[in-house]
Short mmCIF file of N, CA and C and ligand atoms in Angstrom, two decimals:
data_model
loop_
_atom_site.label_atom_id
_atom_site.label_comp_id
_atom_site.label_asym_id
_atom_site.label_seq_id
_atom_site.Cartn_x
_atom_site.Cartn_y
_atom_site.Cartn_z
N UNK N 65 -53.15 -20.91 30.87
CA UNK N 65 -53.96 -22.65 30.87
C UNK N 65 -53.41 -23.58 31.42
N UNK N 66 -53.90 -23.90 32.39
CA UNK N 66 -53.43 -25.70 32.91
C UNK N 66 -52.53 -26.31 31.93
N UNK N 67 -51.94 -27.18 32.50
CA UNK N 67 -51.89 -28.46 30.97
C UNK N 67 -51.72 -29.69 32.26
N UNK N 68 -52.66 -30.35 31.77
CA UNK N 68 -53.22 -31.44 32.57
C UNK N 68 -52.51 -32.68 31.84
N UNK N 69 -51.36 -33.91 32.43
CA UNK N 69 -51.20 -34.95 32.23
C UNK N 69 -51.69 -36.14 32.92
N UNK N 70 -51.71 -37.26 32.34
CA UNK N 70 -51.56 -38.58 33.06
C UNK N 70 -51.07 -39.63 32.68
N UNK N 71 -51.70 -40.29 31.65
CA UNK N 71 -51.61 -41.77 31.12
C UNK N 71 -50.63 -40.99 29.50
N UNK N 72 -49.40 -41.56 29.96
CA UNK N 72 -48.47 -41.89 28.43
C UNK N 72 -49.08 -41.36 26.87
N UNK N 73 -50.17 -41.86 27.21
CA UNK N 73 -50.91 -41.89 25.23
C UNK N 73 -51.95 -40.84 25.35
N UNK N 74 -51.42 -40.19 26.13
CA UNK N 74 -52.30 -38.77 26.31
C UNK N 74 -51.53 -37.20 25.81
N UNK N 75 -52.51 -36.14 25.89
CA UNK N 75 -51.12 -35.34 25.56
C UNK N 75 -50.41 -34.92 26.75
N UNK N 76 -49.16 -34.35 26.58
CA UNK N 76 -48.19 -34.32 27.33
C UNK N 76 -48.01 -35.85 28.02
N UNK N 77 -48.14 -37.28 27.31
CA UNK N 77 -47.53 -38.63 28.45
C UNK N 77 -46.16 -38.04 28.72
N UNK N 78 -45.51 -37.29 28.14
CA UNK N 78 -44.18 -37.89 28.53
C UNK N 78 -43.96 -37.05 30.06
N UNK N 79 -44.53 -36.56 30.35
CA UNK N 79 -44.38 -35.85 32.03
C UNK N 79 -44.70 -37.55 33.00
N UNK N 80 -45.84 -38.18 32.44
CA UNK N 80 -45.48 -39.04 33.24
C UNK N 80 -44.11 -39.93 33.32
N UNK N 81 -44.77 -40.54 34.76
CA UNK N 81 -43.19 -41.48 34.92
C UNK N 81 -43.03 -42.53 34.61
N UNK N 82 -44.55 -42.92 33.72
CA UNK N 82 -44.52 -44.18 33.03
C UNK N 82 -43.85 -44.15 31.65
N UNK N 83 -43.33 -42.97 31.33
CA UNK N 83 -42.76 -43.01 29.58
C UNK N 83 -41.84 -43.47 29.73
N UNK N 84 -41.46 -43.73 28.14
CA UNK N 84 -40.48 -44.92 28.23
C UNK N 84 -39.06 -44.32 27.65
N UNK N 85 -38.90 -43.31 29.12
CA UNK N 85 -37.14 -42.65 28.76
C UNK N 85 -36.80 -43.03 29.85
N UNK N 86 -35.58 -43.79 29.65
CA UNK N 86 -34.75 -44.32 30.97
C UNK N 86 -33.50 -43.63 31.65
N UNK N 87 -32.90 -43.60 32.48
CA UNK N 87 -32.35 -43.07 33.25
C UNK N 87 -31.15 -43.62 33.79
N UNK N 88 -30.20 -42.84 33.84
CA UNK N 88 -28.66 -44.05 34.85
C UNK N 88 -28.93 -43.14 35.56
N UNK N 89 -28.67 -43.55 37.20
CA UNK N 89 -28.32 -43.24 38.26
C UNK N 89 -27.59 -43.78 39.05
N UNK N 90 -26.39 -43.18 39.41
CA UNK N 90 -24.90 -43.71 40.30
C UNK N 90 -24.69 -45.25 39.23
N UNK N 91 -24.53 -45.13 37.91
CA UNK N 91 -23.86 -46.45 37.49
C UNK N 91 -24.95 -47.52 37.39
N UNK N 92 -26.50 -47.18 37.81
CA UNK N 92 -27.08 -48.16 37.26
C UNK N 92 -28.67 -47.59 36.29
N UNK N 93 -28.56 -48.40 35.07
CA UNK N 93 -29.94 -48.14 34.23
C UNK N 93 -31.28 -48.54 34.80
N UNK N 94 -31.99 -47.43 34.61
CA UNK N 94 -33.20 -47.78 34.72
C UNK N 94 -34.43 -47.49 33.88
N UNK N 95 -35.20 -48.33 33.16
CA UNK N 95 -36.14 -48.15 31.94
C UNK N 95 -37.25 -47.26 32.06
N UNK N 96 -37.75 -46.82 33.32
CA UNK N 96 -38.44 -45.39 33.41
C UNK N 96 -38.20 -44.72 34.86
N UNK N 97 -38.57 -43.94 34.47
CA UNK N 97 -38.28 -42.79 36.20
C UNK N 97 -39.35 -43.76 37.47
N UNK N 98 -40.57 -44.61 36.80
CA UNK N 98 -41.45 -44.90 37.76
C UNK N 98 -40.32 -46.68 38.14
N UNK N 99 -39.49 -47.26 37.42
CA UNK N 99 -38.92 -48.59 37.94
C UNK N 99 -38.30 -47.60 39.14
N UNK N 100 -37.16 -46.81 38.86
CA UNK N 100 -36.31 -46.22 39.92
C UNK N 100 -37.12 -45.98 41.08
N UNK N 101 -38.44 -45.27 41.14
CA UNK N 101 -38.77 -44.42 42.03
C UNK N 101 -39.28 -45.61 42.99
N UNK N 102 -40.00 -46.63 42.48
CA UNK N 102 -40.71 -48.04 42.97
C UNK N 102 -39.60 -48.50 43.88
N UNK N 103 -38.48 -48.60 43.09
CA UNK N 103 -37.22 -49.33 43.87
C UNK N 103 -36.87 -48.63 44.93
N UNK N 104 -36.51 -47.60 44.59
CA UNK N 104 -35.67 -46.34 46.28
C UNK N 104 -36.99 -46.98 47.11
N UNK N 105 -37.81 -47.39 47.49
CA UNK N 105 -38.88 -47.62 48.51
C UNK N 105 -38.46 -48.75 49.25
N UNK N 106 -37.12 -49.72 49.01
CA UNK N 106 -36.78 -50.31 49.68
C UNK N 106 -35.74 -50.59 50.44
N UNK N 107 -34.73 -49.95 49.60
CA UNK N 107 -33.40 -49.26 50.04
C UNK N 107 -33.19 -49.53 51.26
N UNK N 108 -32.00 -50.20 51.44
CA UNK N 108 -31.89 -50.58 53.06
C UNK N 108 -33.12 -51.23 53.85
N UNK N 109 -34.00 -51.35 53.45
CA UNK N 109 -34.95 -52.30 54.18
C UNK N 109 -35.01 -53.51 54.56
N UNK N 110 -35.88 -54.30 55.40
CA UNK N 110 -35.62 -55.65 54.94
C UNK N 110 -36.16 -56.27 54.16
N UNK N 111 -36.93 -55.95 53.01
CA UNK N 111 -37.69 -56.48 51.66
C UNK N 111 -36.75 -55.69 50.83
N UNK N 112 -35.42 -55.62 50.48
CA UNK N 112 -34.70 -54.76 49.65
C UNK N 112 -34.47 -56.00 48.51
N UNK N 113 -34.49 -57.25 48.68
CA UNK N 113 -34.18 -58.45 47.61
C UNK N 113 -35.55 -58.06 46.69
N UNK N 114 -36.22 -57.14 46.83
CA UNK N 114 -37.46 -56.96 45.50
C UNK N 114 -36.73 -55.64 45.07
N UNK N 115 -35.52 -55.40 45.19
CA UNK N 115 -35.39 -54.22 44.27
C UNK N 115 -34.84 -54.34 42.69
N UNK N 116 -33.80 -56.07 42.63
CA UNK N 116 -33.50 -56.39 41.54
C UNK N 116 -34.93 -56.77 40.27
N UNK N 117 -36.26 -57.28 41.51
CA UNK N 117 -37.31 -57.48 40.55
C UNK N 117 -37.98 -56.38 39.87
N UNK N 118 -37.96 -55.03 40.52
CA UNK N 118 -38.72 -53.95 40.33
C UNK N 118 -37.72 -53.44 39.22
N UNK N 119 -36.25 -53.42 39.56
CA UNK N 119 -35.29 -53.31 38.11
C UNK N 119 -35.51 -53.95 36.85
N UNK N 120 -35.90 -55.29 37.18
CA UNK N 120 -35.83 -55.85 35.94
C UNK N 120 -37.43 -56.25 35.31
N UNK N 121 -38.29 -55.95 35.93
CA UNK N 121 -39.69 -54.89 35.45
C UNK N 121 -40.03 -54.94 33.82
N UNK N 122 -40.89 -55.56 33.40
CA UNK N 122 -40.76 -55.46 31.90
C UNK N 122 -41.33 -54.58 31.79
N UNK N 123 -42.56 -53.61 32.77
CA UNK N 123 -43.42 -52.73 31.92
C UNK N 123 -43.36 -51.60 33.30
N UNK N 124 -43.45 -50.28 33.29
CA UNK N 124 -43.52 -49.80 34.80
C UNK N 124 -44.70 -49.92 35.31
N UNK N 125 -45.82 -50.38 34.60
CA UNK N 125 -46.72 -50.92 35.68
C UNK N 125 -46.81 -52.05 36.33
N UNK N 126 -45.93 -53.10 36.02
CA UNK N 126 -45.75 -53.99 36.72
C UNK N 126 -44.58 -53.91 38.06
N UNK N 127 -43.62 -52.42 37.48
CA UNK N 127 -42.96 -52.03 38.89
C UNK N 127 -43.55 -51.21 39.68
N UNK N 128 -44.76 -50.73 39.56
CA UNK N 128 -45.50 -49.87 40.46
C UNK N 128 -46.14 -51.37 41.10
N UNK N 129 -46.78 -52.03 40.69
CA UNK N 129 -47.46 -53.14 41.41
C UNK N 129 -46.73 -54.29 42.40
N UNK N 130 -45.28 -54.00 42.06
CA UNK N 130 -44.37 -55.16 43.26
C UNK N 130 -43.97 -53.72 44.07
N UNK N 131 -43.98 -52.47 43.97
CA UNK N 131 -43.38 -51.17 44.86
C UNK N 131 -44.81 -51.29 45.49
N UNK N 132 -45.62 -51.16 45.15
CA UNK N 132 -47.25 -50.93 46.20
C UNK N 132 -47.48 -52.14 47.11
N UNK N 133 -46.94 -53.24 46.46
CA UNK N 133 -47.66 -54.96 47.53
C UNK N 133 -47.32 -54.10 49.24
N UNK N 134 -48.54 -53.95 49.83
CA UNK N 134 -48.52 -53.40 51.14
C UNK N 134 -48.05 -54.57 52.17
N UNK N 135 -48.10 -55.95 51.62
CA UNK N 135 -47.13 -56.74 52.44
C UNK N 135 -45.50 -56.39 52.62
N UNK N 136 -45.10 -55.90 52.33
CA UNK N 136 -43.38 -55.64 52.10
C UNK N 136 -43.00 -54.39 52.99
N UNK N 137 -42.10 -54.58 53.33
CA UNK N 137 -41.72 -53.31 54.51
C UNK N 137 -40.77 -51.97 53.70
N UNK N 138 -41.63 -50.88 53.46
CA UNK N 138 -40.32 -50.27 52.90
C UNK N 138 -39.56 -49.26 53.90
N UNK N 139 -38.34 -49.06 53.35
CA UNK N 139 -37.88 -48.27 54.01
C UNK N 139 -38.54 -46.88 54.94
N UNK N 140 -38.14 -46.75 56.60
CA UNK N 140 -38.33 -46.13 57.49
C UNK N 140 -38.53 -44.98 57.18
N UNK N 141 -37.74 -44.11 56.41
CA UNK N 141 -37.76 -42.58 56.29
C UNK N 141 -38.10 -42.35 54.51
N UNK N 142 -39.06 -43.05 54.01
CA UNK N 142 -39.53 -42.83 52.73
C UNK N 142 -40.45 -41.63 52.44
N UNK N 143 -41.53 -41.90 53.68
CA UNK N 143 -41.91 -39.92 53.61
C UNK N 143 -41.50 -39.33 53.15
N UNK N 144 -40.45 -39.09 54.13
CA UNK N 144 -39.23 -37.73 54.20
C UNK N 144 -38.60 -37.60 53.24
N UNK N 145 -38.25 -38.79 52.24
CA UNK N 145 -37.58 -38.86 51.30
C UNK N 145 -37.96 -38.77 49.46
N UNK N 146 -38.96 -39.18 49.77
CA UNK N 146 -39.82 -39.53 48.61
C UNK N 146 -39.57 -38.29 47.71
N UNK N 147 -39.95 -37.12 47.91
CA UNK N 147 -40.28 -36.29 46.75
C UNK N 147 -38.98 -35.72 46.51
N UNK N 148 -37.75 -35.84 46.89
CA UNK N 148 -36.30 -35.43 46.77
C UNK N 148 -35.88 -36.50 45.53
N UNK N 149 -36.27 -38.21 46.12
CA UNK N 149 -36.27 -39.17 45.31
C UNK N 149 -36.18 -38.88 43.72
N UNK N 150 -37.75 -38.48 43.86
CA UNK N 150 -38.53 -38.08 42.11
C UNK N 150 -38.29 -36.78 41.85
N UNK N 151 -37.45 -36.20 42.36
CA UNK N 151 -37.15 -34.95 41.91
C UNK N 151 -35.53 -35.25 41.00
N UNK N 152 -35.04 -35.88 41.90
CA UNK N 152 -33.96 -36.19 41.27
C UNK N 152 -33.80 -36.95 39.87
N UNK N 153 -35.17 -37.95 39.84
CA UNK N 153 -35.11 -39.27 39.06
C UNK N 153 -35.59 -37.98 37.71
N UNK N 154 -36.93 -36.87 37.76
CA UNK N 154 -36.73 -36.61 36.58
C UNK N 154 -36.31 -35.66 36.51
N UNK N 155 -35.70 -34.58 37.18
CA UNK N 155 -34.27 -33.71 36.40
C UNK N 155 -33.86 -34.55 35.71
N UNK N 156 -33.17 -36.20 36.07
CA UNK N 156 -32.43 -36.78 35.13
C UNK N 156 -33.01 -37.49 33.82
N UNK N 157 -33.93 -37.63 33.92
CA UNK N 157 -34.90 -37.77 32.49
C UNK N 157 -35.29 -36.80 31.52
N UNK N 158 -35.04 -35.40 32.54
CA UNK N 158 -35.53 -34.54 31.72
C UNK N 158 -33.60 -33.80 31.12
N UNK N 159 -32.96 -34.13 31.68
CA UNK N 159 -31.76 -33.69 31.32
C UNK N 159 -31.15 -34.58 30.25
N UNK N 160 -31.80 -36.00 30.15
CA UNK N 160 -31.39 -37.38 29.13
C UNK N 160 -31.60 -37.25 27.72
N UNK N 161 -33.10 -36.85 28.05
CA UNK N 161 -33.52 -36.71 26.80
C UNK N 161 -34.28 -35.36 26.69
N UNK N 162 -33.26 -34.79 25.26
CA UNK N 162 -33.37 -33.66 24.83
C UNK N 162 -34.91 -33.30 23.85
N UNK N 163 -35.49 -34.65 23.48
CA UNK N 163 -36.70 -34.08 22.91
C UNK N 163 -37.93 -33.66 23.86
N UNK N 164 -38.16 -34.55 24.71
CA UNK N 164 -38.95 -34.00 26.21
C UNK N 164 -38.58 -32.86 26.74
N UNK N 165 -37.02 -32.32 26.45
CA UNK N 165 -36.70 -31.13 27.35
C UNK N 165 -37.23 -30.26 26.79
N UNK N 166 -37.60 -29.94 25.49
CA UNK N 166 -38.12 -29.08 24.50
C UNK N 166 -39.48 -28.89 24.84
N UNK N 167 -40.11 -30.14 25.13
CA UNK N 167 -41.59 -30.11 25.55
C UNK N 167 -41.63 -29.77 26.94
N UNK N 168 -40.65 -29.54 27.44
CA UNK N 168 -41.32 -29.41 28.52
C UNK N 168 -40.84 -27.72 29.68
N UNK N 169 -39.58 -27.52 28.06
CA UNK N 169 -39.24 -25.93 28.36
C UNK N 169 -40.30 -24.96 27.54
N UNK N 170 -40.92 -25.62 26.48
CA UNK N 170 -41.96 -25.04 25.83
C UNK N 170 -43.23 -24.61 26.36
N UNK N 171 -43.60 -25.39 27.65
CA UNK N 171 -44.64 -25.10 28.49
C UNK N 171 -44.34 -24.03 29.11
N UNK N 172 -43.36 -23.11 28.98
CA UNK N 172 -43.17 -21.75 29.82
C UNK N 172 -43.29 -21.63 31.03
N UNK N 173 -44.77 -20.92 31.61
CA UNK N 173 -44.86 -20.79 32.89
C UNK N 173 -46.25 -21.23 33.49
N UNK N 174 -46.83 -22.19 32.60
CA UNK N 174 -47.97 -22.98 32.64
C UNK N 174 -48.13 -23.62 33.75
N UNK N 175 -49.16 -24.15 34.34
CA UNK N 175 -49.26 -24.89 35.70
C UNK N 175 -49.04 -26.39 35.08
N UNK N 176 -48.21 -27.26 35.74
CA UNK N 176 -48.70 -28.59 35.17
C UNK N 176 -49.09 -29.77 36.62
N UNK N 177 -49.95 -30.21 36.28
CA UNK N 177 -50.99 -31.05 37.01
C UNK N 177 -50.99 -32.41 36.35
N UNK N 178 -50.51 -32.81 37.39
CA UNK N 178 -50.67 -34.60 36.96
C UNK N 178 -52.27 -34.88 37.62
N UNK N 179 -53.02 -35.32 36.35
CA UNK N 179 -54.38 -35.45 36.77
C UNK N 179 -54.56 -37.32 37.31
N UNK N 180 -54.12 -37.36 38.11
CA UNK N 180 -54.57 -38.64 38.54
C UNK N 180 -55.91 -38.45 39.39
N UNK N 181 -56.49 -39.58 38.84
CA UNK N 181 -58.06 -39.61 39.81
C UNK N 181 -57.84 -40.04 41.29
N UNK N 182 -56.83 -40.87 41.54
CA UNK N 182 -56.88 -41.48 42.68
C UNK N 182 -55.55 -41.52 43.51
N UNK N 183 -54.70 -40.35 43.06
CA UNK N 183 -53.38 -39.85 43.79
C UNK N 183 -53.43 -38.49 44.51
N UNK N 184 -53.61 -38.00 45.38
CA UNK N 184 -53.94 -36.71 46.06
C UNK N 184 -52.58 -36.29 46.91
N UNK N 185 -51.15 -37.15 46.49
CA UNK N 185 -50.24 -36.85 46.56
C UNK N 185 -49.72 -36.44 45.56
N UNK N 186 -49.13 -37.33 44.65
CA UNK N 186 -48.21 -36.61 43.18
C UNK N 186 -49.24 -36.74 42.37
N UNK N 187 -50.43 -36.16 42.72
CA UNK N 187 -51.79 -35.73 41.53
C UNK N 187 -52.70 -34.89 41.88
N UNK N 188 -53.75 -34.96 41.40
CA UNK N 188 -54.48 -33.65 42.13
C UNK N 188 -55.88 -34.43 42.43
N UNK N 189 -55.90 -36.16 42.21
CA UNK N 189 -57.16 -36.46 42.74
C UNK N 189 -58.38 -36.32 41.69
N UNK N 190 -59.42 -36.99 41.69
CA UNK N 190 -60.39 -36.82 40.84
C UNK N 190 -61.44 -35.21 40.98
N UNK N 191 -61.51 -34.74 42.21
CA UNK N 191 -61.90 -33.44 42.91
C UNK N 191 -60.82 -32.22 42.53
N UNK N 192 -59.73 -32.80 42.00
CA UNK N 192 -58.97 -31.45 41.62
C UNK N 192 -58.16 -31.02 43.11
N UNK N 193 -58.75 -31.64 44.27
CA UNK N 193 -57.86 -30.84 45.19
C UNK N 193 -56.69 -31.52 45.31
N UNK N 194 -56.43 -32.34 45.22
CA UNK N 194 -54.54 -33.05 45.43
C UNK N 194 -53.87 -32.26 45.64
N UNK N 195 -52.49 -32.92 45.91
CA UNK N 195 -51.37 -31.78 45.97
C UNK N 195 -50.67 -31.55 44.94
N UNK N 196 -50.72 -32.36 44.28
CA UNK N 196 -49.78 -32.26 42.65
C UNK N 196 -48.69 -32.02 43.11
N UNK N 197 -47.99 -33.01 43.82
CA UNK N 197 -46.36 -33.17 44.16
C UNK N 197 -45.80 -33.32 42.59
N UNK N 198 -45.93 -34.29 41.74
CA UNK N 198 -45.56 -34.76 40.60
C UNK N 198 -45.18 -33.32 39.33
N UNK N 199 -46.68 -32.86 39.57
CA UNK N 199 -46.35 -31.35 39.14
C UNK N 199 -45.38 -30.69 39.23
N UNK N 200 -45.47 -30.23 40.51
CA UNK N 200 -44.54 -29.07 41.45
C UNK N 200 -43.28 -29.44 40.86
N UNK N 201 -42.87 -31.13 41.08
CA UNK N 201 -41.26 -31.40 40.48
C UNK N 201 -41.35 -31.34 39.47
N UNK N 202 -42.19 -31.35 38.52
CA UNK N 202 -41.75 -30.77 37.00
C UNK N 202 -41.77 -29.61 36.78
N UNK N 203 -42.29 -28.58 37.48
CA UNK N 203 -42.15 -27.28 37.29
C UNK N 203 -40.83 -26.51 38.04
N UNK N 204 -40.26 -27.18 39.31
CA UNK N 204 -39.10 -26.86 39.30
C UNK N 204 -37.80 -27.45 38.60
N UNK N 205 -38.46 -28.17 38.25
CA UNK N 205 -37.27 -28.89 37.57
C UNK N 205 -37.02 -27.93 36.26
N UNK N 206 -37.92 -27.87 35.54
CA UNK N 206 -38.25 -26.66 34.12
C UNK N 206 -37.26 -25.27 34.28
N UNK N 207 -37.49 -25.01 35.70
CA UNK N 207 -36.85 -24.02 35.79
C UNK N 207 -35.35 -23.95 36.49
N UNK N 208 -35.33 -25.43 37.01
CA UNK N 208 -33.70 -25.59 37.29
C UNK N 208 -33.12 -25.86 35.88
N UNK N 209 -33.69 -26.54 34.91
CA UNK N 209 -32.90 -26.48 33.14
C UNK N 209 -32.88 -25.24 33.09
N UNK N 210 -33.60 -24.52 32.87
CA UNK N 210 -33.59 -22.92 32.00
C UNK N 210 -32.78 -21.98 32.88
N UNK N 211 -32.65 -22.34 34.42
CA UNK N 211 -31.21 -22.18 34.78
C UNK N 211 -29.85 -22.37 34.26
N UNK N 212 -29.87 -24.04 34.32
CA UNK N 212 -28.61 -24.44 33.80
C UNK N 212 -28.60 -24.22 32.46
N UNK N 213 -29.25 -24.37 31.36
CA UNK N 213 -29.15 -23.53 30.23
C UNK N 213 -28.56 -22.11 30.20
N UNK N 214 -29.41 -21.35 30.68
CA UNK N 214 -28.57 -20.00 30.54
C UNK N 214 -26.98 -19.93 31.26
N UNK N 215 -27.06 -20.38 32.26
CA UNK N 215 -25.33 -19.97 32.13
C UNK N 215 -24.51 -20.89 31.47
N UNK N 216 -25.01 -22.14 30.94
CA UNK N 216 -24.16 -22.41 29.70
C UNK N 216 -24.04 -21.72 28.60
N UNK N 217 -24.96 -20.99 27.95
CA UNK N 217 -24.87 -19.95 27.03
C UNK N 217 -24.02 -18.89 27.25
N UNK N 218 -24.15 -18.35 28.85
CA UNK N 218 -23.53 -17.41 28.83
C UNK N 218 -22.39 -17.43 28.93
N UNK N 219 -21.90 -18.73 29.17
CA UNK N 219 -19.96 -19.06 29.31
C UNK N 219 -19.68 -19.21 28.38
N UNK N 220 -20.65 -19.59 27.18
CA UNK N 220 -20.38 -19.98 25.82
C UNK N 220 -19.94 -18.74 25.15
N UNK N 221 -21.00 -17.30 25.44
CA UNK N 221 -21.41 -16.46 24.66
C UNK N 221 -19.29 -15.76 25.20
N UNK N 222 -18.79 -16.28 26.74
CA UNK N 222 -18.06 -15.51 26.72
C UNK N 222 -16.58 -15.87 26.44
N UNK N 223 -16.51 -17.42 26.14
CA UNK N 223 -15.45 -18.32 25.76
C UNK N 223 -15.36 -17.97 23.97
N UNK N 224 -16.60 -17.17 23.34
CA UNK N 224 -16.22 -16.91 21.91
C UNK N 224 -15.04 -15.41 21.95
N UNK N 225 -15.01 -14.62 23.12
CA UNK N 225 -14.31 -13.75 23.02
C UNK N 225 -12.94 -13.89 23.63
N1 LIG P 212 -51.58 -46.41 38.35
C1 LIG P 212 -50.90 -44.97 37.53
N2 LIG P 212 -50.60 -45.29 36.27
C2 LIG P 212 -50.25 -44.22 35.68
O1 LIG P 212 -50.35 -44.25 34.54
C3 LIG P 212 -49.44 -42.82 36.58
N3 LIG P 212 -48.99 -42.20 36.26
C4 LIG P 212 -49.42 -43.20 38.04
N4 LIG P 212 -49.43 -42.53 38.90
C5 LIG P 212 -47.70 -42.57 39.14
O2 LIG P 212 -47.98 -43.44 40.36
C6 LIG P 212 -46.81 -43.33 41.33
C7 LIG P 212 -46.55 -43.55 42.63
O3 LIG P 212 -46.97 -44.32 43.39
P1 LIG P 212 -47.40 -44.41 44.57
O4 LIG P 212 -48.39 -44.32 44.66
O5 LIG P 212 -46.59 -43.74 45.59
O6 LIG P 212 -46.51 -45.71 44.77
C8 LIG P 212 -46.11 -41.57 40.93
O7 LIG P 212 -44.74 -42.25 40.02
C9 LIG P 212 -47.16 -41.28 39.79
O8 LIG P 212 -46.74 -40.55 39.27
N5 LIG P 212 -49.80 -44.02 38.61
#
């Protein structure tokens, strides 16, 4: 069964980058993954002054609107690094928040798909042909967390003897 998610208030809303689960990366706290992701677009660019405004945005929608403003110049390598930026932030989110980590692990091997009607890169788009990179990031994070936890469990078992 495929698990579709998109808006925070819909089923599996905690998989959305707009969900209210903060992350701390390199000493800075970000209110949502979306805040962090949108800010990273401008690291080292001539419009880096927007970063603190994205950081302080009161909602992820506001952070996204600031980051999507087409008159600002994004970093030159954004399209090469954006998936790795997203993966780092999503991994941090699910390592930080136990309750949603359990929801992610509870999806087993199901296919996870961001059901965005207009995003054919992060989501599947209206006709379901999109690349679904957010779903792929989540499935890869699910796998990594599972591996990390099984290594920890094995190590703890050895310590008991
Ligand atoms: N508009 C909107 N509302 C939501 O509730 C969403 N989850 C998304 N999708 C997210 O938008 C981000 C991509 O932003 P850019 O197009 O690269 O600026 C990414 O976090 C998607 O998951 N969009």
